[in-house]
PDB file of C-alpha atoms in Angstrom:
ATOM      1  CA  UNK A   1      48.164  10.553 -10.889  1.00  0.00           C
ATOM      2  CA  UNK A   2      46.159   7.478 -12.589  1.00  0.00           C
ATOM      3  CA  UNK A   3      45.047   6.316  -9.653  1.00  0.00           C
ATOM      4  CA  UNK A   4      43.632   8.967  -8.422  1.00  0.00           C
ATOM      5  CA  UNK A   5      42.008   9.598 -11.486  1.00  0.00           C
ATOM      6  CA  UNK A   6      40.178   6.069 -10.975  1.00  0.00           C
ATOM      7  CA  UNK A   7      39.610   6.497  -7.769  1.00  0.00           C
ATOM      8  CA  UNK A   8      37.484   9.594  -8.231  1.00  0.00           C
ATOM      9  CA  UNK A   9      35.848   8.387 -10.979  1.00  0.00           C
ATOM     10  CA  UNK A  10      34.725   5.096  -8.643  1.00  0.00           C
ATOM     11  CA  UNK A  11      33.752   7.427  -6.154  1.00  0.00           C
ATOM     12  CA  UNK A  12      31.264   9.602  -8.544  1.00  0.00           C
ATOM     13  CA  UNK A  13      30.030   6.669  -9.835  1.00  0.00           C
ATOM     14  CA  UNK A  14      29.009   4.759  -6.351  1.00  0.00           C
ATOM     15  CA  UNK A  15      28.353   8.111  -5.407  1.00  0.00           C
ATOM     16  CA  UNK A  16      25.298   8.763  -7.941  1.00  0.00           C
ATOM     17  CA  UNK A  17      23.982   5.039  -7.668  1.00  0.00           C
ATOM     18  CA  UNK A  18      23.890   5.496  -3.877  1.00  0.00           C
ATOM     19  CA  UNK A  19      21.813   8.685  -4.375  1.00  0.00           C
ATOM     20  CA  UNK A  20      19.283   6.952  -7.042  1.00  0.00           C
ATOM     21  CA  UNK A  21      18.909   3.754  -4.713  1.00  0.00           C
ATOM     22  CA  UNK A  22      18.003   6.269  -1.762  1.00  0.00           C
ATOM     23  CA  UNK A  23      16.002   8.210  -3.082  1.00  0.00           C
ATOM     24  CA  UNK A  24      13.491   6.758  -5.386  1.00  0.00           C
ATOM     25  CA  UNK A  25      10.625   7.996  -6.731  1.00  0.00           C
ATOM     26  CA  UNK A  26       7.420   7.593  -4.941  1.00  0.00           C
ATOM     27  CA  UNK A  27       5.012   4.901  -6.190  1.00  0.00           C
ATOM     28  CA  UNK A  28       1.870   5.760  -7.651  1.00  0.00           C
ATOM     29  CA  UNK A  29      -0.672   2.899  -6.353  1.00  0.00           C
ATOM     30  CA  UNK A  30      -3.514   4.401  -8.209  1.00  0.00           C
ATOM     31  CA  UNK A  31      -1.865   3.903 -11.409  1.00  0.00           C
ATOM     32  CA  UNK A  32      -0.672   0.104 -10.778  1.00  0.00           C
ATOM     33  CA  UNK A  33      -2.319  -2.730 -11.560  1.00  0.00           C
ATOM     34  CA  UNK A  34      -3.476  -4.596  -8.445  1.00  0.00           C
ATOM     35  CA  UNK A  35      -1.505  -7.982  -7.579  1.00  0.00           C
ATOM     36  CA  UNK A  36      -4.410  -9.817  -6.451  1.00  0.00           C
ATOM     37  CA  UNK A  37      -8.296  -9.035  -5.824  1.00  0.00           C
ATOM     38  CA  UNK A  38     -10.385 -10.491  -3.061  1.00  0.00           C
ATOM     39  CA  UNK A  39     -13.113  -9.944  -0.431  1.00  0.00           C
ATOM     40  CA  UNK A  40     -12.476  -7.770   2.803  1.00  0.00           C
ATOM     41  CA  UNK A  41     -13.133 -11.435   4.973  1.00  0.00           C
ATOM     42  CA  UNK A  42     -10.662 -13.608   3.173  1.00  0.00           C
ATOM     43  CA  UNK A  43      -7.943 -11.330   3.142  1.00  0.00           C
ATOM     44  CA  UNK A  44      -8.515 -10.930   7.066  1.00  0.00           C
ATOM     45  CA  UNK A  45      -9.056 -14.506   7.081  1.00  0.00           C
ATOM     46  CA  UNK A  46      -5.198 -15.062   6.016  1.00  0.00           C
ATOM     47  CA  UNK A  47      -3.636 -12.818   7.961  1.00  0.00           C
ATOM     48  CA  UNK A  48      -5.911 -14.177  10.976  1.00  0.00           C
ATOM     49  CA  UNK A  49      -4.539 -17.700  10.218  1.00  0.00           C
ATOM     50  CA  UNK A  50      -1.069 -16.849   9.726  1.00  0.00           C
ATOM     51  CA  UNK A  51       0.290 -13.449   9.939  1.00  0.00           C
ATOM     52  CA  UNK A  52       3.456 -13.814   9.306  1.00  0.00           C
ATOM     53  CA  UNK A  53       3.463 -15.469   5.903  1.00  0.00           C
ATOM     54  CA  UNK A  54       0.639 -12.839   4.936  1.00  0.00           C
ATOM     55  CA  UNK A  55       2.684 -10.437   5.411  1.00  0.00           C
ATOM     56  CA  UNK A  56       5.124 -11.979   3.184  1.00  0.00           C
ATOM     57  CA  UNK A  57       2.980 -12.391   0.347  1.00  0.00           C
ATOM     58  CA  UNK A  58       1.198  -8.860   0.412  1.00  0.00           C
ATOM     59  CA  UNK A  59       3.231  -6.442   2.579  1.00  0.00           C
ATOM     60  CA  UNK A  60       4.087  -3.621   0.681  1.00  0.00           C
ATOM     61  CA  UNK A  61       1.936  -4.919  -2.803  1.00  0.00           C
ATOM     62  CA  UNK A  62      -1.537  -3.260  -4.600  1.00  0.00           C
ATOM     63  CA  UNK A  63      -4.187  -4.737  -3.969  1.00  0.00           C
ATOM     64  CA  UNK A  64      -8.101  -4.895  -4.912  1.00  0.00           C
ATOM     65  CA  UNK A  65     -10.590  -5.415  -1.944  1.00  0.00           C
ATOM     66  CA  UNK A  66     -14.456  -5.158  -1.861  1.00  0.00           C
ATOM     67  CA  UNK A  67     -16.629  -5.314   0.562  1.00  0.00           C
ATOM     68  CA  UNK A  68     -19.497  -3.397   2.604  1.00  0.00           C
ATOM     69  CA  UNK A  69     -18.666   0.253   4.094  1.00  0.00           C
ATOM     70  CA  UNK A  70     -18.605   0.174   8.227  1.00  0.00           C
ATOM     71  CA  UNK A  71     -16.972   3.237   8.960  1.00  0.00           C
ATOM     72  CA  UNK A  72     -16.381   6.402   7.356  1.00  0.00           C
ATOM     73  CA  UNK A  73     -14.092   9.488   8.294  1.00  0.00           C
ATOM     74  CA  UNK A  74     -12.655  12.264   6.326  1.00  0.00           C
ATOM     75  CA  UNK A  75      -9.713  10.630   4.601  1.00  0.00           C
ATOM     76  CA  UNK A  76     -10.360   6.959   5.684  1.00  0.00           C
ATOM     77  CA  UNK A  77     -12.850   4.339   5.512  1.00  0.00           C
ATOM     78  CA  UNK A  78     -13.294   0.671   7.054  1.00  0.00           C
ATOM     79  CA  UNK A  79     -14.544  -2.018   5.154  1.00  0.00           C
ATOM     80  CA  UNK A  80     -16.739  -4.699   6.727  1.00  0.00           C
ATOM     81  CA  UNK A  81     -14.529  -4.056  10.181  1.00  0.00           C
ATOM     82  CA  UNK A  82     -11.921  -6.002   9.119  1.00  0.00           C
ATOM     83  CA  UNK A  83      -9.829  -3.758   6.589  1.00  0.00           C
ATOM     84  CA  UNK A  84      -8.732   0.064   6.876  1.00  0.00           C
ATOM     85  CA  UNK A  85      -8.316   2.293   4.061  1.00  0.00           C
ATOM     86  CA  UNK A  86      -6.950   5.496   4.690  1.00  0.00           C
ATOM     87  CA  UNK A  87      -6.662   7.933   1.705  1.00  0.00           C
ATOM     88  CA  UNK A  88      -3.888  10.562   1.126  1.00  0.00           C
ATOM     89  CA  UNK A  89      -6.280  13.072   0.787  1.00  0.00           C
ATOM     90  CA  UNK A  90      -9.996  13.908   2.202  1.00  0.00           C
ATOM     91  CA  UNK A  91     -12.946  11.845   0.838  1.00  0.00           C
ATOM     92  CA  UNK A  92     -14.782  14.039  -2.146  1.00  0.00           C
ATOM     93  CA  UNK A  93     -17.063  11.266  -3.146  1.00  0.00           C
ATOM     94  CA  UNK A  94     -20.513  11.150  -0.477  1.00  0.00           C
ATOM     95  CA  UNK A  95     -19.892   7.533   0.704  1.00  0.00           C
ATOM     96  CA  UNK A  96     -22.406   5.943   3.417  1.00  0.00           C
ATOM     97  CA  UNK A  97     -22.575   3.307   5.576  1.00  0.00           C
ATOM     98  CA  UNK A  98     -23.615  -0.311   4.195  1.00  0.00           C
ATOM     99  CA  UNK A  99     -22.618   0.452   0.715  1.00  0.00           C
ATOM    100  CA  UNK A 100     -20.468  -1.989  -1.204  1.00  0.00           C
ATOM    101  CA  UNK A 101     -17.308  -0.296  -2.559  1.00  0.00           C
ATOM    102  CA  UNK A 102     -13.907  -2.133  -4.194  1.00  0.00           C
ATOM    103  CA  UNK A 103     -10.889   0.178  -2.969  1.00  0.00           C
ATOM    104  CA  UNK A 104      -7.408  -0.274  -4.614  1.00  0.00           C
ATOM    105  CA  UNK A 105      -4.403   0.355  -2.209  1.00  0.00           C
ATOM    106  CA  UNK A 106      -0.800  -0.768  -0.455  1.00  0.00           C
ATOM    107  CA  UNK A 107      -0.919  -3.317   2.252  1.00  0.00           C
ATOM    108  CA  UNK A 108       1.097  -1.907   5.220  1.00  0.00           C
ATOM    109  CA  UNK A 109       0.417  -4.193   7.488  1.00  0.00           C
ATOM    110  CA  UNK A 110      -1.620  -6.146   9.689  1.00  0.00           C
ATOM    111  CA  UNK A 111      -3.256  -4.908  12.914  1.00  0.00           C
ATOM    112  CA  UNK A 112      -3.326  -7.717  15.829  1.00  0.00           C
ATOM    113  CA  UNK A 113      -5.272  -5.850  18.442  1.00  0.00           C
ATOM    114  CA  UNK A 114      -8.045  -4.655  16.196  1.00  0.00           C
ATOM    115  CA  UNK A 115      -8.040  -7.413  13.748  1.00  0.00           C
ATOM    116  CA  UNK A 116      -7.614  -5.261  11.042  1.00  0.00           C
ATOM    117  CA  UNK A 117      -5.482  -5.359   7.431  1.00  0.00           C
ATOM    118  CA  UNK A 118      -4.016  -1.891   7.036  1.00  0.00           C
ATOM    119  CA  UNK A 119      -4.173  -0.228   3.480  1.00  0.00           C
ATOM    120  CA  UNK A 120      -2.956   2.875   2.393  1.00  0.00           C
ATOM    121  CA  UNK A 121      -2.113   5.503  -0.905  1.00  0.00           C
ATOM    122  CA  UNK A 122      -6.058   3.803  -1.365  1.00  0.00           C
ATOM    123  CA  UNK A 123      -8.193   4.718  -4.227  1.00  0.00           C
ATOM    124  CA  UNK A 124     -12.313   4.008  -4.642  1.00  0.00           C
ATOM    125  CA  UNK A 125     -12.803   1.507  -7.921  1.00  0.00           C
ATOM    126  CA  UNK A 126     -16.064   0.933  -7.788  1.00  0.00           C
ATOM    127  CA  UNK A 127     -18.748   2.071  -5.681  1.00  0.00           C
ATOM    128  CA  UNK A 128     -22.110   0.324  -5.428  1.00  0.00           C
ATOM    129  CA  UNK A 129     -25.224   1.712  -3.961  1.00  0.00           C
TER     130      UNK A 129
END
């Protein structure tokens, strides 16, 4: 009858870790401090060089970039063609083209064809007219 006894208790016990480690709580990027700030061109610059050890150092991390407004659609923006920033929800703020802006957000990854770092969860910092 022991045994059993610890054997259900082991099994509750894995059984409610297992549950916490799968389901986490969703980060909140707007309320993390950024791991590193930089430019829109030398973060693209990295992961131009080397992909693969960029995406080492800042896949799935917050990060700071700044840099001059080159496309703009309802719930994502481009900065200087090289990084996109989509938003979770629709843009509120009136943005326009060749404005600087700093946008905080989650690398997700880096795209080859279009040259592009991929950001997302992104919030405006700072936006410069």
């Amino acid at each position: 009858m022991r045994k059993w006894i610890i054997i259900l208790v082991i099994t509750v016990v894995v059984s409610i870790f297992g549950y916490n480690y799968i389901y986490q709580d969703h980060r909140d990027i707007e309320s993390e401090q950024a791991e590193f700030t930089m430019t829109s061109s030398e973060i693209n610059q990295l992961f131009s060089e080397n992909s693969t050890s960029a995406e080492q150092k800042f896949l799935n991390k917050t990060i700071e970039v700044s840099g001059l407004i080159t496309g703009i659609n309802s719930n994502d923006i481009t900065i200087d063609d090289s990084v996109f920033c989509q938003f979770s929800n629709n843009l509120k703020t009136s943005l326009d083209k060749n404005e600087n802006i700093k946008i905080k957000g989650r690398v997700i990854g880096y795209d080859d064809l279009l040259e592009q770092v991929k950001l997302d969860q992104c919030t405006i910092i700072n936006q410069l007219k």
